[in-house]
Amino acid sequence: EGALERRPVELDALARRTGERFAELAEANGVRLEVSCDGPLWLRGEQRLLERLITNLVDNAIKHTPAGGVVSLLTASQDQDARLTVSDTGEGISPEVLPHLFDQFFKRRPADDRSSASGLGLGLCRWIVETHHGHLDVASAPGHGTIFTVRLPLASLPA
């Protein structure tokens, strides 16, 4: 953890840039990508890792949402935390799979998963969040989409 360069990072700017980067992919897949930011929300962290976190979550949401669906990327403040939510109207995740979702190299059964991902992405997401002293939660049900919620401590920056 000592090797991380913790600097002021504006979460909304990262979210908006990620939305811009994925707009074309979403459109090509027939998915509407919505981005809504409530900031500015400042964190103290490693920008490259936080960008990777948002990228992985948005990329997964788009991949698991059929044409006609919606992926939402939202930021907001809640208590002393910044909250980042990535939700989709995709196929959802079965209850048996949820407890293992963040395990390194875990791969959903082919019947549950259209992608060939090795399962590193979500394990990396959890590590990034924990390294930044935050929490990553997931809620999902088959046929009802998935919601990933990241809570990270807001930075107390000098005025």
CSV table of N, CA and C in Angstrom, one decimal:
chain,number,residue,atom,x,y,z
A,1,GLU,N,0.8,-1.2,0.0
A,1,GLU,CA,0.0,0.0,0.0
A,1,GLU,C,0.9,1.3,0.0
A,2,GLY,N,2.0,1.2,0.6
A,2,GLY,CA,2.9,2.4,0.7
A,2,GLY,C,3.4,2.8,-0.7
A,3,ALA,N,3.4,1.9,-1.7
A,3,ALA,CA,3.8,2.3,-3.0
A,3,ALA,C,2.8,3.1,-3.8
A,4,LEU,N,1.6,3.1,-3.3
A,4,LEU,CA,0.5,3.9,-4.1
A,4,LEU,C,0.8,5.4,-3.9
A,5,GLU,N,0.6,6.1,-5.0
A,5,GLU,CA,0.7,7.6,-4.9
A,5,GLU,C,-0.7,8.1,-4.7
A,6,ARG,N,-1.0,8.5,-3.4
A,6,ARG,CA,-2.3,9.0,-3.1
A,6,ARG,C,-2.4,10.5,-3.3
A,7,ARG,N,-3.1,10.9,-4.3
A,7,ARG,CA,-3.3,12.3,-4.6
A,7,ARG,C,-4.7,12.6,-4.7
A,8,PRO,N,-5.1,13.9,-4.7
A,8,PRO,CA,-6.5,14.2,-4.9
A,8,PRO,C,-7.0,13.8,-6.3
A,9,VAL,N,-8.1,13.1,-6.3
A,9,VAL,CA,-8.7,12.6,-7.5
A,9,VAL,C,-10.2,13.0,-7.5
A,10,GLU,N,-10.6,13.5,-8.6
A,10,GLU,CA,-12.0,13.9,-8.7
A,10,GLU,C,-12.8,12.8,-9.3
A,11,LEU,N,-13.6,12.1,-8.5
A,11,LEU,CA,-14.4,10.9,-9.0
A,11,LEU,C,-15.3,11.2,-10.1
A,12,ASP,N,-16.0,12.3,-10.1
A,12,ASP,CA,-16.9,12.6,-11.2
A,12,ASP,C,-16.2,12.7,-12.5
A,13,ALA,N,-15.0,13.3,-12.6
A,13,ALA,CA,-14.3,13.5,-13.8
A,13,ALA,C,-13.9,12.1,-14.3
A,14,LEU,N,-13.5,11.2,-13.4
A,14,LEU,CA,-13.2,9.8,-13.9
A,14,LEU,C,-14.5,9.1,-14.4
A,15,ALA,N,-15.6,9.3,-13.8
A,15,ALA,CA,-16.8,8.7,-14.2
A,15,ALA,C,-17.3,9.2,-15.6
A,16,ARG,N,-17.2,10.5,-15.8
A,16,ARG,CA,-17.6,11.1,-17.0
A,16,ARG,C,-16.6,10.6,-18.2
A,17,ARG,N,-15.3,10.6,-17.9
A,17,ARG,CA,-14.4,10.1,-18.9
A,17,ARG,C,-14.7,8.7,-19.3
A,18,THR,N,-14.9,7.8,-18.3
A,18,THR,CA,-15.2,6.4,-18.5
A,18,THR,C,-16.5,6.3,-19.4
A,19,GLY,N,-17.5,7.1,-19.1
A,19,GLY,CA,-18.7,7.1,-19.9
A,19,GLY,C,-18.5,7.5,-21.3
A,20,GLU,N,-17.6,8.5,-21.5
A,20,GLU,CA,-17.3,8.9,-22.9
A,20,GLU,C,-16.5,7.8,-23.6
A,21,ARG,N,-15.6,7.1,-22.9
A,21,ARG,CA,-14.8,6.0,-23.5
A,21,ARG,C,-15.7,4.9,-23.9
A,22,PHE,N,-16.8,4.6,-23.2
A,22,PHE,CA,-17.6,3.4,-23.4
A,22,PHE,C,-18.9,3.7,-24.2
A,23,ALA,N,-19.1,5.0,-24.6
A,23,ALA,CA,-20.3,5.4,-25.3
A,23,ALA,C,-20.4,4.6,-26.6
A,24,GLU,N,-19.3,4.5,-27.4
A,24,GLU,CA,-19.4,3.8,-28.7
A,24,GLU,C,-19.7,2.3,-28.5
A,25,LEU,N,-19.0,1.7,-27.6
A,25,LEU,CA,-19.3,0.2,-27.3
A,25,LEU,C,-20.7,0.0,-26.9
A,26,ALA,N,-21.2,0.8,-26.0
A,26,ALA,CA,-22.6,0.7,-25.6
A,26,ALA,C,-23.6,0.8,-26.8
A,27,GLU,N,-23.3,1.9,-27.6
A,27,GLU,CA,-24.2,2.1,-28.7
A,27,GLU,C,-24.1,0.9,-29.7
A,28,ALA,N,-22.9,0.4,-30.0
A,28,ALA,CA,-22.7,-0.7,-30.9
A,28,ALA,C,-23.5,-2.0,-30.4
A,29,ASN,N,-23.6,-2.1,-29.0
A,29,ASN,CA,-24.3,-3.2,-28.4
A,29,ASN,C,-25.8,-2.9,-28.2
A,30,GLY,N,-26.3,-1.8,-28.6
A,30,GLY,CA,-27.7,-1.4,-28.5
A,30,GLY,C,-28.1,-1.1,-27.1
A,31,VAL,N,-27.1,-0.7,-26.2
A,31,VAL,CA,-27.3,-0.5,-24.8
A,31,VAL,C,-27.2,1.1,-24.6
A,32,ARG,N,-28.2,1.6,-23.8
A,32,ARG,CA,-28.1,3.0,-23.5
A,32,ARG,C,-27.2,3.2,-22.2
A,33,LEU,N,-26.2,4.0,-22.3
A,33,LEU,CA,-25.3,4.3,-21.2
A,33,LEU,C,-25.6,5.6,-20.6
A,34,GLU,N,-26.0,5.7,-19.4
A,34,GLU,CA,-26.4,6.9,-18.7
A,34,GLU,C,-25.3,7.2,-17.7
A,35,VAL,N,-24.9,8.5,-17.6
A,35,VAL,CA,-23.9,8.9,-16.6
A,35,VAL,C,-24.5,10.1,-15.9
A,36,SER,N,-24.5,10.0,-14.6
A,36,SER,CA,-25.0,11.1,-13.7
A,36,SER,C,-24.1,11.4,-12.6
A,37,CYS,N,-23.5,12.6,-12.5
A,37,CYS,CA,-22.6,12.9,-11.5
A,37,CYS,C,-23.1,14.0,-10.5
A,38,ASP,N,-22.8,13.8,-9.2
A,38,ASP,CA,-23.4,14.7,-8.2
A,38,ASP,C,-22.3,15.5,-7.5
A,39,GLY,N,-21.2,15.7,-8.2
A,39,GLY,CA,-20.0,16.3,-7.6
A,39,GLY,C,-19.8,17.8,-7.8
A,40,PRO,N,-18.6,18.2,-7.5
A,40,PRO,CA,-17.4,17.4,-7.5
A,40,PRO,C,-17.2,16.6,-6.2
A,41,LEU,N,-16.7,15.4,-6.4
A,41,LEU,CA,-16.5,14.5,-5.2
A,41,LEU,C,-15.0,14.1,-5.3
A,42,TRP,N,-14.2,14.6,-4.3
A,42,TRP,CA,-12.8,14.4,-4.2
A,42,TRP,C,-12.4,13.3,-3.3
A,43,LEU,N,-11.5,12.4,-3.8
A,43,LEU,CA,-11.0,11.3,-3.1
A,43,LEU,C,-9.5,11.5,-3.0
A,44,ARG,N,-8.8,10.8,-2.1
A,44,ARG,CA,-7.4,10.7,-2.1
A,44,ARG,C,-7.0,9.3,-2.5
A,45,GLY,N,-6.4,9.2,-3.6
A,45,GLY,CA,-6.1,7.8,-4.1
A,45,GLY,C,-5.2,7.8,-5.3
A,46,GLU,N,-5.1,6.6,-5.9
A,46,GLU,CA,-4.3,6.3,-7.1
A,46,GLU,C,-5.2,6.4,-8.3
A,47,GLN,N,-5.1,7.5,-9.1
A,47,GLN,CA,-6.0,7.7,-10.2
A,47,GLN,C,-6.1,6.5,-11.2
A,48,ARG,N,-4.9,6.0,-11.5
A,48,ARG,CA,-4.9,4.9,-12.5
A,48,ARG,C,-5.7,3.7,-12.0
A,49,LEU,N,-5.6,3.4,-10.7
A,49,LEU,CA,-6.4,2.2,-10.2
A,49,LEU,C,-7.9,2.5,-10.1
A,50,LEU,N,-8.2,3.8,-9.7
A,50,LEU,CA,-9.6,4.1,-9.7
A,50,LEU,C,-10.2,4.1,-11.1
A,51,GLU,N,-9.5,4.6,-12.1
A,51,GLU,CA,-10.0,4.5,-13.4
A,51,GLU,C,-10.2,3.0,-13.8
A,52,ARG,N,-9.3,2.2,-13.5
A,52,ARG,CA,-9.4,0.7,-13.8
A,52,ARG,C,-10.7,0.1,-13.1
A,53,LEU,N,-10.9,0.5,-11.9
A,53,LEU,CA,-12.1,0.1,-11.2
A,53,LEU,C,-13.4,0.4,-12.0
A,54,ILE,N,-13.5,1.7,-12.3
A,54,ILE,CA,-14.7,2.1,-13.0
A,54,ILE,C,-14.8,1.5,-14.4
A,55,THR,N,-13.7,1.4,-15.1
A,55,THR,CA,-13.6,0.8,-16.4
A,55,THR,C,-14.1,-0.7,-16.3
A,56,ASN,N,-13.6,-1.5,-15.4
A,56,ASN,CA,-14.0,-2.9,-15.2
A,56,ASN,C,-15.5,-3.0,-15.0
A,57,LEU,N,-16.0,-2.2,-14.1
A,57,LEU,CA,-17.4,-2.3,-13.7
A,57,LEU,C,-18.3,-1.9,-14.9
A,58,VAL,N,-18.0,-0.9,-15.6
A,58,VAL,CA,-18.8,-0.4,-16.8
A,58,VAL,C,-18.7,-1.4,-17.9
A,59,ASP,N,-17.5,-1.9,-18.2
A,59,ASP,CA,-17.3,-2.9,-19.2
A,59,ASP,C,-18.1,-4.2,-19.0
A,60,ASN,N,-18.0,-4.7,-17.7
A,60,ASN,CA,-18.8,-5.9,-17.4
A,60,ASN,C,-20.3,-5.6,-17.6
A,61,ALA,N,-20.8,-4.4,-17.1
A,61,ALA,CA,-22.2,-4.1,-17.2
A,61,ALA,C,-22.7,-4.1,-18.7
A,62,ILE,N,-21.9,-3.5,-19.5
A,62,ILE,CA,-22.3,-3.5,-20.9
A,62,ILE,C,-22.3,-4.9,-21.5
A,63,LYS,N,-21.3,-5.7,-21.2
A,63,LYS,CA,-21.2,-7.0,-21.8
A,63,LYS,C,-22.4,-7.9,-21.3
A,64,HIS,N,-22.9,-7.6,-20.2
A,64,HIS,CA,-24.0,-8.5,-19.6
A,64,HIS,C,-25.4,-7.9,-19.7
A,65,THR,N,-25.5,-6.9,-20.6
A,65,THR,CA,-26.8,-6.2,-20.8
A,65,THR,C,-27.2,-6.4,-22.3
A,66,PRO,N,-28.3,-7.0,-22.5
A,66,PRO,CA,-28.7,-7.2,-23.9
A,66,PRO,C,-29.2,-5.9,-24.6
A,67,ALA,N,-29.2,-6.0,-25.9
A,67,ALA,CA,-29.7,-4.8,-26.7
A,67,ALA,C,-31.0,-4.3,-26.2
A,68,GLY,N,-31.2,-3.0,-26.1
A,68,GLY,CA,-32.4,-2.5,-25.5
A,68,GLY,C,-32.3,-2.2,-24.1
A,69,GLY,N,-31.2,-2.6,-23.4
A,69,GLY,CA,-31.1,-2.4,-22.0
A,69,GLY,C,-30.4,-1.1,-21.7
A,70,VAL,N,-30.2,-0.9,-20.4
A,70,VAL,CA,-29.6,0.3,-19.9
A,70,VAL,C,-28.5,0.0,-18.9
A,71,VAL,N,-27.4,0.8,-19.0
A,71,VAL,CA,-26.3,0.7,-18.0
A,71,VAL,C,-26.2,2.1,-17.4
A,72,SER,N,-26.3,2.2,-16.1
A,72,SER,CA,-26.2,3.6,-15.4
A,72,SER,C,-24.9,3.6,-14.6
A,73,LEU,N,-24.2,4.8,-14.7
A,73,LEU,CA,-23.0,5.1,-13.9
A,73,LEU,C,-23.3,6.3,-13.2
A,74,LEU,N,-23.4,6.2,-11.8
A,74,LEU,CA,-23.9,7.4,-11.0
A,74,LEU,C,-22.9,7.6,-9.9
A,75,THR,N,-22.7,8.9,-9.6
A,75,THR,CA,-21.9,9.2,-8.4
A,75,THR,C,-22.7,10.1,-7.5
A,76,ALA,N,-22.5,10.0,-6.2
A,76,ALA,CA,-23.2,10.9,-5.2
A,76,ALA,C,-22.4,10.8,-4.0
A,77,SER,N,-22.6,11.8,-3.1
A,77,SER,CA,-22.1,11.8,-1.8
A,77,SER,C,-23.1,11.2,-0.8
A,78,GLN,N,-22.6,10.5,0.2
A,78,GLN,CA,-23.5,9.9,1.2
A,78,GLN,C,-22.7,9.8,2.5
A,79,ASP,N,-23.1,10.6,3.5
A,79,ASP,CA,-22.4,10.7,4.7
A,79,ASP,C,-21.0,11.2,4.4
A,80,GLN,N,-20.0,10.5,4.9
A,80,GLN,CA,-18.6,10.9,4.6
A,80,GLN,C,-18.0,10.2,3.5
A,81,ASP,N,-18.8,9.6,2.6
A,81,ASP,CA,-18.3,8.7,1.5
A,81,ASP,C,-18.8,9.3,0.2
A,82,ALA,N,-18.0,8.9,-0.8
A,82,ALA,CA,-18.4,9.1,-2.2
A,82,ALA,C,-19.0,7.7,-2.6
A,83,ARG,N,-20.1,7.8,-3.3
A,83,ARG,CA,-20.7,6.5,-3.7
A,83,ARG,C,-20.7,6.5,-5.2
A,84,LEU,N,-20.2,5.4,-5.8
A,84,LEU,CA,-20.2,5.2,-7.2
A,84,LEU,C,-21.1,3.9,-7.4
A,85,THR,N,-22.1,4.1,-8.3
A,85,THR,CA,-23.0,2.9,-8.6
A,85,THR,C,-23.0,2.6,-10.1
A,86,VAL,N,-22.8,1.4,-10.4
A,86,VAL,CA,-22.9,0.9,-11.8
A,86,VAL,C,-24.0,-0.2,-11.8
A,87,SER,N,-25.1,0.2,-12.5
A,87,SER,CA,-26.2,-0.8,-12.5
A,87,SER,C,-26.5,-1.1,-14.0
A,88,ASP,N,-27.2,-2.2,-14.1
A,88,ASP,CA,-27.6,-2.6,-15.5
A,88,ASP,C,-28.9,-3.4,-15.4
A,89,THR,N,-29.5,-3.4,-16.6
A,89,THR,CA,-30.8,-4.1,-16.7
A,89,THR,C,-30.6,-5.5,-17.4
A,90,GLY,N,-29.4,-6.0,-17.2
A,90,GLY,CA,-29.0,-7.3,-17.8
A,90,GLY,C,-29.5,-8.5,-17.2
A,91,GLU,N,-28.9,-9.6,-17.5
A,91,GLU,CA,-29.4,-10.9,-17.2
A,91,GLU,C,-29.4,-11.2,-15.7
A,92,GLY,N,-28.6,-10.5,-14.9
A,92,GLY,CA,-28.5,-10.8,-13.5
A,92,GLY,C,-27.6,-11.9,-13.2
A,93,ILE,N,-27.4,-12.1,-11.9
A,93,ILE,CA,-26.5,-13.2,-11.4
A,93,ILE,C,-27.2,-14.1,-10.5
A,94,SER,N,-27.0,-15.4,-10.6
A,94,SER,CA,-27.7,-16.3,-9.8
A,94,SER,C,-27.2,-16.3,-8.4
A,95,PRO,N,-28.1,-16.6,-7.4
A,95,PRO,CA,-27.7,-16.5,-6.0
A,95,PRO,C,-26.5,-17.4,-5.6
A,96,GLU,N,-26.3,-18.5,-6.4
A,96,GLU,CA,-25.2,-19.5,-6.1
A,96,GLU,C,-23.9,-18.8,-6.5
A,97,VAL,N,-23.9,-18.0,-7.5
A,97,VAL,CA,-22.7,-17.4,-8.0
A,97,VAL,C,-22.2,-16.1,-7.2
A,98,LEU,N,-23.2,-15.4,-6.7
A,98,LEU,CA,-22.9,-14.1,-6.0
A,98,LEU,C,-21.8,-14.2,-4.9
A,99,PRO,N,-21.8,-15.2,-4.0
A,99,PRO,CA,-20.7,-15.3,-3.0
A,99,PRO,C,-19.3,-15.5,-3.6
A,100,HIS,N,-19.2,-15.9,-4.8
A,100,HIS,CA,-17.9,-16.2,-5.4
A,100,HIS,C,-17.5,-15.2,-6.4
A,101,LEU,N,-18.3,-14.2,-6.7
A,101,LEU,CA,-18.1,-13.3,-7.8
A,101,LEU,C,-16.7,-12.6,-7.7
A,102,PHE,N,-16.2,-12.3,-6.5
A,102,PHE,CA,-15.0,-11.6,-6.4
A,102,PHE,C,-13.8,-12.5,-6.2
A,103,ASP,N,-14.0,-13.8,-6.2
A,103,ASP,CA,-12.9,-14.7,-6.0
A,103,ASP,C,-12.0,-14.6,-7.3
A,104,GLN,N,-10.7,-14.6,-7.0
A,104,GLN,CA,-9.7,-14.6,-8.1
A,104,GLN,C,-9.9,-15.8,-9.0
A,105,PHE,N,-9.9,-15.6,-10.3
A,105,PHE,CA,-10.0,-16.7,-11.3
A,105,PHE,C,-11.4,-17.4,-11.3
A,106,PHE,N,-12.4,-16.9,-10.5
A,106,PHE,CA,-13.7,-17.5,-10.6
A,106,PHE,C,-14.3,-17.2,-11.9
A,107,LYS,N,-14.9,-18.2,-12.5
A,107,LYS,CA,-15.7,-18.0,-13.7
A,107,LYS,C,-17.0,-18.6,-13.6
A,108,ARG,N,-18.0,-17.7,-14.0
A,108,ARG,CA,-19.4,-18.3,-14.0
A,108,ARG,C,-19.5,-19.4,-15.0
A,109,ARG,N,-20.4,-20.3,-14.7
A,109,ARG,CA,-20.7,-21.4,-15.6
A,109,ARG,C,-21.0,-20.9,-17.0
A,110,PRO,N,-20.7,-21.6,-18.1
A,110,PRO,CA,-21.0,-21.0,-19.4
A,110,PRO,C,-22.5,-20.7,-19.6
A,111,ALA,N,-23.4,-21.4,-18.9
A,111,ALA,CA,-24.8,-21.1,-19.0
A,111,ALA,C,-25.1,-19.8,-18.4
A,112,ASP,N,-24.3,-19.3,-17.4
A,112,ASP,CA,-24.5,-18.0,-16.8
A,112,ASP,C,-23.7,-16.9,-17.4
A,113,ASP,N,-22.8,-17.2,-18.3
A,113,ASP,CA,-21.8,-16.2,-18.7
A,113,ASP,C,-21.6,-16.3,-20.2
A,114,ARG,N,-21.8,-15.2,-20.9
A,114,ARG,CA,-21.6,-15.1,-22.4
A,114,ARG,C,-20.1,-14.8,-22.7
A,115,SER,N,-19.4,-14.3,-21.7
A,115,SER,CA,-18.0,-13.8,-22.0
A,115,SER,C,-17.0,-14.9,-21.7
A,116,SER,N,-15.8,-14.6,-22.1
A,116,SER,CA,-14.7,-15.6,-21.9
A,116,SER,C,-13.7,-15.1,-20.8
A,117,ALA,N,-14.2,-14.1,-20.0
A,117,ALA,CA,-13.3,-13.5,-19.0
A,117,ALA,C,-12.8,-14.5,-18.0
A,118,SER,N,-11.6,-14.3,-17.5
A,118,SER,CA,-11.0,-15.3,-16.6
A,118,SER,C,-11.4,-15.0,-15.1
A,119,GLY,N,-12.1,-14.0,-14.9
A,119,GLY,CA,-12.6,-13.7,-13.5
A,119,GLY,C,-11.7,-12.8,-12.8
A,120,LEU,N,-10.6,-12.3,-13.4
A,120,LEU,CA,-9.7,-11.4,-12.6
A,120,LEU,C,-10.3,-10.0,-12.4
A,121,GLY,N,-11.2,-9.5,-13.3
A,121,GLY,CA,-11.7,-8.2,-13.2
A,121,GLY,C,-12.3,-7.8,-11.9
A,122,LEU,N,-13.3,-8.6,-11.4
A,122,LEU,CA,-14.0,-8.2,-10.2
A,122,LEU,C,-13.2,-8.4,-9.0
A,123,GLY,N,-12.3,-9.4,-9.0
A,123,GLY,CA,-11.3,-9.6,-7.9
A,123,GLY,C,-10.4,-8.4,-7.8
A,124,LEU,N,-10.0,-7.9,-8.9
A,124,LEU,CA,-9.2,-6.7,-8.9
A,124,LEU,C,-10.0,-5.5,-8.4
A,125,CYS,N,-11.2,-5.4,-8.8
A,125,CYS,CA,-12.1,-4.3,-8.4
A,125,CYS,C,-12.2,-4.3,-6.8
A,126,ARG,N,-12.4,-5.4,-6.3
A,126,ARG,CA,-12.5,-5.5,-4.8
A,126,ARG,C,-11.2,-5.0,-4.2
A,127,TRP,N,-10.0,-5.5,-4.7
A,127,TRP,CA,-8.7,-5.1,-4.2
A,127,TRP,C,-8.5,-3.6,-4.2
A,128,ILE,N,-8.9,-3.0,-5.4
A,128,ILE,CA,-8.7,-1.6,-5.5
A,128,ILE,C,-9.5,-0.8,-4.5
A,129,VAL,N,-10.8,-1.2,-4.3
A,129,VAL,CA,-11.7,-0.6,-3.4
A,129,VAL,C,-11.1,-0.7,-1.9
A,130,GLU,N,-10.7,-1.9,-1.6
A,130,GLU,CA,-10.2,-2.2,-0.2
A,130,GLU,C,-8.9,-1.4,0.0
A,131,THR,N,-8.1,-1.3,-1.0
A,131,THR,CA,-6.8,-0.6,-0.9
A,131,THR,C,-7.1,0.9,-0.6
A,132,HIS,N,-8.2,1.4,-1.1
A,132,HIS,CA,-8.6,2.8,-0.9
A,132,HIS,C,-9.5,2.9,0.3
A,133,HIS,N,-9.6,1.9,1.2
A,133,HIS,CA,-10.3,2.0,2.4
A,133,HIS,C,-11.8,2.1,2.2
A,134,GLY,N,-12.3,1.4,1.1
A,134,GLY,CA,-13.7,1.5,0.8
A,134,GLY,C,-14.4,0.2,0.9
A,135,HIS,N,-15.6,0.1,0.4
A,135,HIS,CA,-16.5,-1.1,0.4
A,135,HIS,C,-17.1,-1.2,-1.0
A,136,LEU,N,-17.2,-2.5,-1.5
A,136,LEU,CA,-17.8,-2.8,-2.7
A,136,LEU,C,-18.9,-3.9,-2.5
A,137,ASP,N,-20.1,-3.5,-2.9
A,137,ASP,CA,-21.2,-4.4,-2.7
A,137,ASP,C,-21.9,-4.7,-4.0
A,138,VAL,N,-22.5,-5.9,-4.1
A,138,VAL,CA,-23.2,-6.2,-5.3
A,138,VAL,C,-24.6,-6.8,-4.9
A,139,ALA,N,-25.6,-6.4,-5.7
A,139,ALA,CA,-27.0,-6.9,-5.5
A,139,ALA,C,-27.4,-7.3,-6.9
A,140,SER,N,-28.0,-8.5,-7.0
A,140,SER,CA,-28.5,-9.0,-8.3
A,140,SER,C,-29.5,-10.1,-8.1
A,141,ALA,N,-30.3,-10.3,-9.1
A,141,ALA,CA,-31.2,-11.4,-9.2
A,141,ALA,C,-31.3,-11.8,-10.7
A,142,PRO,N,-31.4,-13.0,-11.0
A,142,PRO,CA,-31.6,-13.5,-12.4
A,142,PRO,C,-32.8,-12.8,-13.0
A,143,GLY,N,-32.5,-12.2,-14.2
A,143,GLY,CA,-33.6,-11.5,-14.9
A,143,GLY,C,-33.9,-10.1,-14.5
A,144,HIS,N,-33.2,-9.6,-13.5
A,144,HIS,CA,-33.5,-8.3,-12.9
A,144,HIS,C,-32.2,-7.4,-12.9
A,145,GLY,N,-31.2,-7.8,-13.5
A,145,GLY,CA,-30.0,-6.9,-13.6
A,145,GLY,C,-29.1,-7.0,-12.4
A,146,THR,N,-28.1,-6.1,-12.3
A,146,THR,CA,-27.1,-6.1,-11.3
A,146,THR,C,-26.8,-4.7,-10.9
A,147,ILE,N,-26.5,-4.5,-9.6
A,147,ILE,CA,-26.1,-3.2,-9.1
A,147,ILE,C,-24.8,-3.4,-8.3
A,148,PHE,N,-23.7,-2.7,-8.8
A,148,PHE,CA,-22.5,-2.7,-8.0
A,148,PHE,C,-22.4,-1.3,-7.3
A,149,THR,N,-22.2,-1.3,-6.0
A,149,THR,CA,-22.1,0.0,-5.3
A,149,THR,C,-20.7,0.0,-4.6
A,150,VAL,N,-20.0,1.1,-4.9
A,150,VAL,CA,-18.6,1.4,-4.3
A,150,VAL,C,-18.8,2.5,-3.4
A,151,ARG,N,-18.3,2.4,-2.2
A,151,ARG,CA,-18.2,3.5,-1.2
A,151,ARG,C,-16.8,3.8,-0.9
A,152,LEU,N,-16.4,5.0,-1.1
A,152,LEU,CA,-15.0,5.4,-0.8
A,152,LEU,C,-15.0,6.6,0.0
A,153,PRO,N,-14.0,6.7,1.0
A,153,PRO,CA,-14.0,7.9,1.8
A,153,PRO,C,-13.7,9.2,1.0
A,154,LEU,N,-14.5,10.2,1.3
A,154,LEU,CA,-14.2,11.5,0.7
A,154,LEU,C,-12.9,12.1,1.3
A,155,ALA,N,-12.2,12.8,0.5
A,155,ALA,CA,-10.9,13.4,0.9
A,155,ALA,C,-11.3,14.7,1.7
A,156,SER,N,-10.5,15.0,2.7
A,156,SER,CA,-10.6,16.3,3.3
A,156,SER,C,-9.4,17.1,2.8
A,157,LEU,N,-9.8,17.9,1.8
A,157,LEU,CA,-8.7,18.7,1.1
A,157,LEU,C,-8.7,20.1,1.7
A,158,PRO,N,-7.5,20.7,1.7
A,158,PRO,CA,-7.4,22.1,2.2
A,158,PRO,C,-8.1,23.0,1.2
A,159,ALA,N,-8.8,24.0,1.7
A,159,ALA,CA,-9.5,25.0,0.9
A,159,ALA,C,-8.6,25.8,0.0
